[in-house]
Coordinates of C-alpha atoms in Angstrom, one line a residue:
Chain A
M1 CA -31.1 -5.7 30.0
N2 CA -30.6 -2.0 29.5
G3 CA -30.4 -1.1 33.2
D4 CA -29.0 2.0 34.9
A5 CA -25.5 0.5 35.3
V6 CA -25.1 -1.0 31.9
P7 CA -25.0 1.5 29.0
P8 CA -26.4 0.3 25.7
S9 CA -23.8 -1.3 23.4
L10 CA -24.8 1.2 20.7
R11 CA -26.7 4.5 21.1
V12 CA -27.4 6.6 18.1
V13 CA -29.3 9.9 18.5
R14 CA -30.6 12.1 15.7
L15 CA -27.9 11.0 13.3
S16 CA -27.9 12.8 10.0
K17 CA -25.6 12.8 6.9
R18 CA -25.8 14.5 3.6
Y19 CA -23.7 13.9 0.5
G20 CA -24.1 17.2 -1.3
A21 CA -27.8 17.5 -2.0
L22 CA -28.5 13.9 -1.1
R23 CA -29.8 13.2 2.4
A24 CA -28.5 9.8 3.2
L25 CA -29.5 9.7 6.8
D26 CA -32.1 11.9 8.4
G27 CA -32.3 12.1 12.2
L28 CA -31.9 8.4 12.9
D29 CA -32.3 7.1 16.5
L30 CA -31.2 3.6 17.5
S31 CA -30.2 1.8 20.6
I32 CA -28.9 -1.8 21.0
A33 CA -28.6 -3.5 24.4
P34 CA -25.9 -6.0 25.2
G35 CA -26.8 -9.5 23.8
E36 CA -29.4 -8.0 21.4
F37 CA -29.5 -8.9 17.7
V38 CA -31.0 -6.1 15.7
A39 CA -31.6 -6.3 12.0
L40 CA -31.4 -3.2 9.9
L41 CA -33.7 -4.0 7.1
G42 CA -33.8 -1.7 4.1
P43 CA -33.8 -1.8 0.3
N44 CA -30.8 -0.7 -1.7
G45 CA -30.1 3.0 -1.2
A46 CA -31.9 3.1 2.2
G47 CA -28.8 4.5 4.0
K48 CA -27.6 1.3 5.6
S49 CA -24.0 1.6 4.4
T50 CA -23.9 5.3 5.2
L51 CA -24.9 4.4 8.8
F52 CA -22.1 1.8 8.9
Q53 CA -19.6 4.3 7.5
L54 CA -20.5 6.8 10.3
L55 CA -20.4 4.1 13.0
T56 CA -16.9 3.1 11.9
A57 CA -15.7 6.7 11.7
L58 CA -14.9 6.4 8.0
F59 CA -17.1 9.5 7.5
V60 CA -18.2 12.1 10.0
A61 CA -21.9 12.8 10.7
D62 CA -23.3 16.2 10.0
A63 CA -25.3 16.0 13.2
G64 CA -26.1 13.5 15.9
V65 CA -24.5 11.4 18.6
I66 CA -22.9 8.0 18.4
E67 CA -21.9 6.1 21.6
V68 CA -20.5 2.6 21.7
D69 CA -20.7 1.0 25.1
G70 CA -21.1 4.5 26.6
V71 CA -18.1 5.9 24.8
S72 CA -18.6 8.8 22.4
L73 CA -17.2 8.1 18.9
A74 CA -16.7 11.8 18.2
Q75 CA -14.8 12.5 21.5
R76 CA -12.9 9.2 21.9
P77 CA -12.8 7.6 18.5
S78 CA -10.0 5.1 19.2
A79 CA -11.7 3.9 22.4
A80 CA -15.0 3.6 20.7
L81 CA -13.5 1.8 17.6
A82 CA -11.7 -0.6 19.9
R83 CA -15.2 -1.8 21.1
I84 CA -16.5 -2.5 17.6
G85 CA -16.0 -5.5 15.3
V86 CA -16.9 -5.0 11.7
V87 CA -17.6 -7.2 8.7
F88 CA -17.9 -4.9 5.8
Q89 CA -20.2 -5.4 2.8
Q90 CA -17.2 -5.3 0.5
P91 CA -14.7 -8.1 1.3
T92 CA -11.6 -6.8 3.1
L93 CA -9.3 -9.8 3.2
D94 CA -5.7 -9.8 2.1
L95 CA -6.3 -12.6 -0.5
D96 CA -2.5 -13.2 -1.0
T97 CA -2.1 -14.5 2.5
D98 CA -3.8 -17.1 4.7
A99 CA -6.6 -16.7 7.2
L100 CA -4.3 -16.9 10.2
A101 CA -2.0 -14.2 8.8
N102 CA -5.0 -12.0 8.2
L103 CA -6.1 -12.4 11.8
R104 CA -2.6 -11.8 13.1
F105 CA -2.3 -8.6 11.1
H106 CA -5.6 -7.5 12.6
A107 CA -4.5 -8.4 16.1
R108 CA -1.4 -6.3 15.8
L109 CA -3.3 -3.4 14.2
H110 CA -5.5 -3.4 17.3
G111 CA -2.6 -3.8 19.7
L112 CA -3.9 -7.1 21.2
G113 CA -0.5 -8.4 21.9
H114 CA 0.3 -12.1 22.5
A115 CA -3.1 -13.0 23.8
G116 CA -4.7 -11.8 20.5
L117 CA -2.2 -13.8 18.4
Q118 CA -3.1 -16.9 20.5
R119 CA -6.8 -16.3 20.2
A120 CA -6.6 -16.3 16.3
P121 CA -6.4 -20.0 15.7
V122 CA -8.9 -20.8 18.5
L123 CA -11.5 -18.5 16.8
L124 CA -10.8 -20.0 13.4
A125 CA -11.3 -23.5 14.9
E126 CA -14.6 -22.4 16.6
L127 CA -15.9 -21.3 13.2
G128 CA -14.8 -24.6 11.6
L129 CA -11.9 -23.2 9.7
S130 CA -9.0 -25.1 11.2
E131 CA -8.2 -26.9 8.0
Q132 CA -8.4 -23.7 6.0
A133 CA -6.3 -21.6 8.3
A134 CA -3.1 -22.0 6.4
R135 CA -4.5 -21.8 2.9
P136 CA -4.3 -18.5 1.0
C137 CA -7.6 -16.7 1.3
R138 CA -7.8 -16.5 -2.5
L139 CA -8.4 -20.3 -2.5
L140 CA -11.3 -20.2 0.0
S141 CA -15.0 -20.3 -0.9
G142 CA -17.1 -17.1 -0.5
G143 CA -18.7 -18.5 2.6
N144 CA -15.4 -19.4 4.3
R145 CA -14.0 -16.0 3.4
R146 CA -16.9 -14.4 5.3
K147 CA -16.3 -16.7 8.2
V148 CA -12.6 -15.6 8.3
E149 CA -13.9 -12.0 8.3
L150 CA -16.2 -12.8 11.2
A151 CA -13.4 -14.5 13.1
R152 CA -11.3 -11.4 12.5
A153 CA -14.1 -9.1 13.7
L154 CA -14.5 -11.2 16.9
L155 CA -10.8 -11.3 17.6
T156 CA -10.8 -8.0 19.4
Q157 CA -13.6 -9.2 21.7
P158 CA -15.9 -6.4 20.7
R159 CA -19.0 -5.2 22.6
L160 CA -20.7 -4.4 19.3
L161 CA -20.6 -6.4 16.1
L162 CA -21.5 -4.6 12.8
M163 CA -22.4 -6.8 9.9
D164 CA -23.0 -4.9 6.7
E165 CA -24.9 -7.1 4.3
P166 CA -22.5 -9.9 5.1
T167 CA -24.4 -12.6 3.2
V168 CA -24.3 -10.9 -0.3
G169 CA -23.2 -13.5 -2.8
L170 CA -23.4 -16.5 -0.4
D171 CA -25.4 -19.7 -1.0
P172 CA -28.4 -20.4 1.3
L173 CA -26.4 -22.9 3.5
S174 CA -23.5 -20.5 4.0
R175 CA -25.9 -17.7 4.8
R176 CA -27.6 -19.8 7.4
Q177 CA -24.3 -20.9 8.9
L178 CA -23.0 -17.3 9.2
L179 CA -26.3 -16.2 10.7
D180 CA -26.3 -19.0 13.2
S181 CA -22.6 -18.4 14.2
V182 CA -23.5 -14.8 15.0
R183 CA -26.7 -15.6 16.9
R184 CA -24.7 -18.0 19.1
R185 CA -22.2 -15.2 20.0
C186 CA -25.1 -13.0 20.9
A187 CA -26.6 -15.6 23.2
D188 CA -23.4 -16.9 24.7
D189 CA -21.2 -13.8 25.0
G190 CA -23.7 -11.0 25.3
L191 CA -22.5 -9.5 22.1
A192 CA -24.7 -6.8 20.6
V193 CA -25.2 -7.1 16.8
L194 CA -26.4 -4.8 14.1
W195 CA -27.0 -6.8 11.0
A196 CA -27.8 -4.9 7.9
T197 CA -29.7 -6.7 5.2
H198 CA -32.3 -6.4 2.5
L199 CA -33.2 -10.0 2.9
V200 CA -36.4 -10.5 5.0
D201 CA -35.7 -14.1 6.1
E202 CA -32.5 -12.8 7.8
A203 CA -34.4 -10.1 9.6
E204 CA -37.0 -12.6 10.8
A205 CA -34.2 -14.2 13.0
A206 CA -33.6 -10.9 14.8
D207 CA -34.8 -9.8 18.3
R208 CA -35.7 -6.5 16.8
V209 CA -36.0 -5.1 13.3
L210 CA -35.5 -1.5 12.2
V211 CA -36.9 -0.8 8.8
L212 CA -34.8 1.9 7.1
H213 CA -36.0 3.7 4.0
R214 CA -34.5 6.7 2.4
G215 CA -32.5 7.6 5.5
R216 CA -35.3 7.4 8.0
C217 CA -36.6 4.8 10.3
R218 CA -40.0 3.7 9.0
A219 CA -40.8 1.0 11.7
E220 CA -39.1 -0.6 14.7
G221 CA -40.0 -3.5 16.8
S222 CA -39.9 -7.3 16.9
P223 CA -40.7 -9.0 13.6
A224 CA -44.1 -10.0 14.9
A225 CA -44.9 -6.5 16.1
I226 CA -44.0 -5.0 12.8
V227 CA -46.2 -7.5 11.0
A228 CA -49.1 -6.8 13.4
A229 CA -48.7 -3.0 13.1
Q230 CA -48.8 -3.2 9.3
Q231 CA -51.7 -5.7 9.4
A232 CA -49.7 -7.7 6.9
P233 CA -49.7 -11.5 6.5
D234 CA -45.9 -11.7 7.0
L235 CA -42.7 -9.6 7.4
Q236 CA -42.0 -9.6 3.6
S237 CA -45.4 -7.9 2.9
A238 CA -44.9 -5.5 5.8
F239 CA -41.5 -4.6 4.5
V240 CA -42.8 -4.0 0.9
A241 CA -45.6 -1.9 2.3
L242 CA -43.2 0.2 4.4
T243 CA -40.7 0.9 1.7
R244 CA -43.1 1.3 -1.3
E245 CA -43.7 5.0 -0.9
P246 CA -41.2 7.8 -0.4
A247 CA -40.7 8.8 3.2
P248 CA -42.6 12.0 4.0
G249 CA -40.9 15.4 3.7
R250 CA -38.2 14.2 1.5
A251 CA -37.5 16.0 -1.8
E252 CA -34.3 14.3 -2.7
E253 CA -33.1 10.8 -3.3
A254 CA -31.2 9.4 -0.4
D255 CA -27.8 7.7 -0.3
A256 CA -25.8 6.4 -3.2
Chain B
M1 CA -2.4 5.7 22.0
R2 CA -0.3 3.2 23.9
A3 CA 3.3 2.8 22.8
G4 CA 3.0 -0.9 22.7
H5 CA -0.1 -0.7 20.5
A6 CA 1.6 1.8 18.2
A7 CA 4.7 -0.4 17.9
Q8 CA 2.6 -3.5 17.1
A9 CA 0.6 -1.6 14.4
L10 CA 3.8 -0.2 12.8
F11 CA 5.3 -3.7 12.8
A12 CA 2.2 -5.2 11.2
I13 CA 2.0 -2.6 8.5
C14 CA 5.8 -2.8 7.7
Q15 CA 5.8 -6.6 7.7
R16 CA 2.8 -6.7 5.3
E17 CA 4.5 -4.3 2.9
V18 CA 7.8 -6.3 3.0
R19 CA 6.0 -9.6 2.6
R20 CA 4.1 -8.3 -0.5
F21 CA 7.4 -6.9 -1.9
V22 CA 9.1 -10.3 -1.4
Q23 CA 6.1 -12.1 -2.9
Q24 CA 6.2 -9.9 -6.0
R25 CA 9.6 -11.1 -7.1
S26 CA 9.6 -9.2 -10.3
R27 CA 9.2 -5.9 -8.4
L28 CA 12.7 -5.9 -7.1
L29 CA 14.0 -6.9 -10.5
S30 CA 12.1 -4.1 -12.3
A31 CA 13.1 -1.6 -9.6
L32 CA 16.8 -2.4 -10.3
V33 CA 16.6 -3.0 -14.1
R34 CA 15.4 0.6 -14.7
P35 CA 18.2 2.5 -13.1
T36 CA 20.8 -0.2 -14.1
L37 CA 19.8 0.4 -17.8
W38 CA 20.4 4.1 -17.3
L39 CA 23.7 3.4 -15.6
A40 CA 25.0 0.7 -18.0
V41 CA 23.6 2.0 -21.3
F42 CA 22.7 5.7 -21.1
A43 CA 25.6 6.8 -18.8
A44 CA 28.1 4.5 -20.6
G45 CA 27.0 6.0 -24.0
F46 CA 27.4 9.5 -22.8
Q47 CA 30.6 8.9 -20.8
N48 CA 32.7 10.8 -23.3
V49 CA 30.1 13.4 -24.2
F50 CA 29.5 14.8 -20.7
G51 CA 32.7 15.9 -19.1
M52 CA 32.2 16.7 -15.4
S53 CA 34.2 19.7 -14.2
V54 CA 35.5 19.6 -10.6
V55 CA 32.5 21.2 -8.9
E56 CA 31.1 20.7 -5.5
P57 CA 30.8 18.1 -3.9
Y58 CA 33.5 16.6 -6.0
D59 CA 37.2 17.3 -5.4
R60 CA 38.3 15.5 -8.4
F61 CA 37.2 14.7 -11.9
V62 CA 34.3 12.2 -11.9
T63 CA 33.0 9.9 -14.6
Y64 CA 29.5 10.6 -15.9
Q65 CA 28.5 7.3 -14.4
E66 CA 29.6 8.5 -11.0
Y67 CA 27.8 11.8 -11.5
V68 CA 24.5 10.2 -12.5
A69 CA 24.5 7.5 -9.7
P70 CA 22.8 9.8 -7.0
G71 CA 20.2 10.8 -9.6
L72 CA 19.5 7.1 -10.3
L73 CA 19.3 6.5 -6.5
G74 CA 16.7 9.3 -6.5
M75 CA 14.9 7.5 -9.3
V76 CA 14.7 4.3 -7.3
L77 CA 13.2 6.2 -4.4
L78 CA 10.8 8.1 -6.7
F79 CA 9.5 5.0 -8.4
N80 CA 9.1 3.2 -5.1
G81 CA 7.1 6.2 -3.7
M82 CA 4.8 5.9 -6.7
Q83 CA 4.6 2.2 -6.3
S84 CA 3.6 2.5 -2.7
S85 CA 1.0 4.9 -3.7
L86 CA -0.3 2.5 -6.3
A87 CA -0.5 -0.2 -3.7
M88 CA -2.6 2.1 -1.5
V89 CA -5.0 2.8 -4.3
Y90 CA -5.2 -0.9 -4.9
D91 CA -5.8 -1.5 -1.2
R92 CA -8.6 1.0 -1.3
E93 CA -10.2 -0.8 -4.2
M94 CA -9.8 -4.1 -2.4
G95 CA -11.2 -2.8 0.9
M96 CA -8.0 -3.1 2.9
M97 CA -7.7 0.6 3.4
R98 CA -11.2 0.5 5.0
L99 CA -9.9 -2.0 7.5
L100 CA -6.8 0.0 8.2
L101 CA -8.6 3.3 8.7
T102 CA -11.1 1.7 11.2
A103 CA -8.3 0.5 13.5
P104 CA -8.4 2.2 16.9
L105 CA -5.5 4.5 16.2
P106 CA -5.2 8.1 15.1
R107 CA -5.5 8.3 11.3
V108 CA -2.4 10.4 11.0
Y109 CA -0.4 7.7 12.8
L110 CA -1.8 5.0 10.5
L111 CA -0.8 7.1 7.5
A112 CA 2.7 7.6 9.0
C113 CA 3.0 3.8 9.4
K114 CA 2.1 3.4 5.8
L115 CA 4.7 6.0 4.9
L116 CA 7.4 4.4 7.0
A117 CA 6.6 0.9 5.6
G118 CA 7.0 2.3 2.0
T119 CA 10.3 3.9 3.0
V120 CA 11.6 0.6 4.4
L121 CA 11.1 -0.8 0.9
S122 CA 12.8 2.3 -0.6
M123 CA 15.8 1.7 1.5
L124 CA 16.1 -1.9 0.5
Q125 CA 16.0 -1.0 -3.1
A126 CA 18.3 1.9 -2.8
Y127 CA 21.0 -0.2 -1.2
A128 CA 20.5 -3.0 -3.7
F129 CA 21.2 -0.3 -6.4
L130 CA 24.2 0.9 -4.5
A131 CA 25.5 -2.7 -4.8
V132 CA 24.8 -2.7 -8.5
C133 CA 26.8 0.6 -8.8
A134 CA 29.7 -1.1 -6.9
W135 CA 29.5 -4.1 -9.2
F136 CA 29.7 -1.8 -12.2
G137 CA 32.8 -0.1 -10.7
V138 CA 31.1 3.3 -10.5
G139 CA 33.6 4.4 -7.9
L140 CA 31.3 5.9 -5.2
P141 CA 33.2 6.0 -1.9
W142 CA 32.4 3.1 0.4
G143 CA 32.0 5.5 3.3
G144 CA 29.1 7.0 1.3
W145 CA 27.0 3.8 2.0
L146 CA 26.8 4.9 5.6
S147 CA 26.9 8.7 5.3
A148 CA 24.1 8.7 2.7
L149 CA 21.7 6.7 4.9
P150 CA 20.0 9.7 6.6
A151 CA 19.7 11.4 3.2
L152 CA 18.3 8.4 1.5
L153 CA 15.8 7.9 4.4
L154 CA 14.6 11.5 4.3
C155 CA 14.3 11.5 0.5
G156 CA 12.5 8.2 0.7
L157 CA 10.1 9.8 3.2
M158 CA 9.6 12.9 1.0
L159 CA 8.8 10.8 -2.2
G160 CA 6.7 8.4 -0.1
A161 CA 4.7 11.3 1.3
L162 CA 4.2 12.6 -2.3
G163 CA 2.9 9.1 -3.2
L164 CA 0.6 9.3 -0.2
L165 CA -0.7 12.6 -1.4
L166 CA -1.3 11.1 -4.8
A167 CA -3.1 8.1 -3.3
A168 CA -5.4 10.6 -1.4
T169 CA -6.3 12.4 -4.6
I170 CA -6.5 9.7 -7.2
R171 CA -9.9 8.0 -7.0
Q172 CA -9.5 5.0 -9.2
L173 CA -6.8 2.6 -10.2
E174 CA -7.3 3.3 -13.9
N175 CA -6.3 7.0 -13.4
F176 CA -3.1 6.1 -11.9
A177 CA -0.9 5.6 -14.9
G178 CA -1.8 9.0 -16.3
A179 CA -1.1 10.7 -13.0
M180 CA 2.3 9.0 -12.6
N181 CA 3.3 10.3 -16.0
F182 CA 2.6 13.8 -14.8
V183 CA 4.7 13.3 -11.7
I184 CA 7.6 10.9 -12.4
F185 CA 8.8 12.2 -15.8
P186 CA 8.7 15.9 -15.1
M187 CA 10.2 15.4 -11.7
F188 CA 13.0 13.3 -13.0
F189 CA 13.9 15.2 -16.1
L190 CA 13.5 18.7 -14.7
S191 CA 16.2 18.0 -12.1
S192 CA 19.9 17.6 -11.6
A193 CA 19.7 13.8 -11.8
L194 CA 21.1 13.6 -15.3
Y195 CA 22.9 16.9 -15.7
P196 CA 24.1 19.7 -13.4
L197 CA 21.8 22.7 -13.3
W198 CA 24.6 25.1 -14.3
K199 CA 24.7 23.3 -17.7
L200 CA 21.0 24.1 -18.2
Q201 CA 21.7 27.7 -17.4
E202 CA 24.8 27.8 -19.6
S203 CA 22.9 26.3 -22.5
G204 CA 20.3 29.1 -22.3
A205 CA 17.4 26.9 -21.2
T206 CA 16.5 29.4 -18.6
W207 CA 12.9 28.3 -17.9
V208 CA 14.0 24.7 -17.6
W209 CA 16.7 25.8 -15.2
W210 CA 14.1 27.8 -13.1
L211 CA 11.7 24.8 -13.0
A212 CA 14.5 22.5 -12.0
R213 CA 15.6 24.9 -9.2
F214 CA 12.2 24.7 -7.6
N215 CA 11.8 21.0 -8.1
P216 CA 12.1 19.2 -4.7
F217 CA 13.5 16.2 -6.5
T218 CA 16.5 18.3 -7.6
H219 CA 17.2 18.9 -3.9
A220 CA 16.7 15.3 -3.0
V221 CA 19.3 14.3 -5.6
E222 CA 21.7 16.9 -4.4
L223 CA 21.2 15.9 -0.7
I224 CA 22.0 12.3 -1.7
R225 CA 25.0 13.4 -3.9
Y226 CA 26.6 15.5 -1.1
A227 CA 25.9 12.8 1.5
L228 CA 27.5 10.1 -0.6
Y229 CA 30.8 12.1 -0.2
G230 CA 30.2 12.7 3.5
R231 CA 29.1 16.3 3.0
L232 CA 25.9 18.1 4.0
N233 CA 24.0 20.4 1.5
G234 CA 22.1 22.6 3.9
E235 CA 19.8 24.1 1.3
A236 CA 18.8 20.7 -0.1
L237 CA 18.2 19.4 3.5
T238 CA 15.9 22.3 4.2
V239 CA 13.9 22.0 1.0
V240 CA 13.6 18.2 1.3
A241 CA 12.5 18.4 5.0
A242 CA 10.0 21.1 4.3
A243 CA 8.6 19.3 1.2
T244 CA 8.3 16.1 3.3
L245 CA 6.3 17.9 5.9
L246 CA 4.1 19.7 3.3
F247 CA 3.3 16.5 1.3
F248 CA 2.5 14.6 4.5
I249 CA 0.2 17.2 5.9
A250 CA -1.6 17.6 2.6
A251 CA -2.0 13.8 2.4
A252 CA -3.3 13.6 6.0
L253 CA -5.8 16.3 5.2
G254 CA -6.8 14.3 2.1
F255 CA -7.5 11.3 4.2
D256 CA -9.4 13.3 6.9
P257 CA -13.0 12.0 6.9
Q258 CA -14.3 15.4 7.8
R259 CA -12.8 17.0 4.7
G260 CA -13.5 13.8 2.7
L261 CA -11.2 14.4 -0.2
V262 CA -10.9 10.7 -0.2
R263 CA -14.0 9.0 -1.4
L264 CA -13.9 5.5 -0.1
R265 CA -16.0 3.6 -2.6
R266 CA -19.5 4.1 -1.5
Q267 CA -21.7 1.1 -1.4
A268 CA -25.4 0.7 -2.0
G269 CA -27.6 0.1 0.9

């Protein structure tokens, strides 16, 4: 899928970030092909959110390269950001207004014009939110709020979807529905997804898993390959084994 | 940055600010009650205490109410600048700033949109207060409603930019009340809003006079005062324009991810 003509949807090379004395990310390499669903599996403090903050240009990396769909984030930040859809770990909905207004605000912020405004109710309907579209977001359940955020992230028709622990606080059914919605987009639209989580069952649904621990990649491959490499009975055991000990060569605690 | 995209984003940000303002009905009321109390109670009480000599920009004797009206217009702008800043800190806590700053537009432009949106609200409130002044029979010239527009706009931008700078430096909502006390009250009282500067000098309060001379809010009030009578105060215009630029540049640096004065709440993970 990652042929000569088609650049990877995300390419990260030797990415590093420090916060004072803390090394949050330490030379991370990552590549995601179009249509690929990659789970970024790591315990709390692994550096997942730091990676997302760098990928969304909220912070600037100390070293390394980030390319989205072949566009350098450092050199052409607006063009790169226009290719990314994000669902942040922290909810980012305007709770005082309804789902449709939240999406329309986003459409204008991204300069999508009339087409974007028209796409908003269609996307909400696709995610089963037609009846909730006109209700203030404050009155929506946690699961539906997340779906609104997903619809908003998809509104810009991104090449890369970043999901930063999107299922935190959701019940098992809502988690499954959200995961299924995103998987469908991957398969149908060729959307590349980076899904950060510390929940192993979510990672098991991924094409590829990258285990992040203390700012470094500890293992990468399909869930089955990681289990086999660790000679573990399942991914949960492999994950525990990979993140039990400090990464080599690290004197300080990573990330906050 | 495409012009169409820039216009859409500016519209969206302004529309959101106005909608929130309209939704918070008490906000307009409190924005008007504050200066109205000063006008109706404080100024009425001191009407016979403070005699206003015929000094520029006045060509006749003016009542104390008429003297204090531009200062109270400045107060409206000052409070709204701080209110916009508070809304930004709230947005940051609620994650909305994160969404805004990851839009595919230059960060400086997004901040300028925020500033303009806040200034639109300042204008609405300033003109509502001008109506209150007219209702109280303050006697400001009607032509001043139009001639003061550019001055009100520039002063609204300056105080909005100051609010932006505060939002860039204040980390948490809880710290905001304290910071506002250190900005609003000194700025307002150490200015020509309530009394002409020469009165301070005359009364021997030299250090207060000096501080008031360097206070950009003094120049904002004087710019509005002169403009209300169709006159231009060049010194005030220069100071206000320079302060606007300075505050905005400092705020933009504060929101620069490279410099990272702003700490968007870091998450675990």
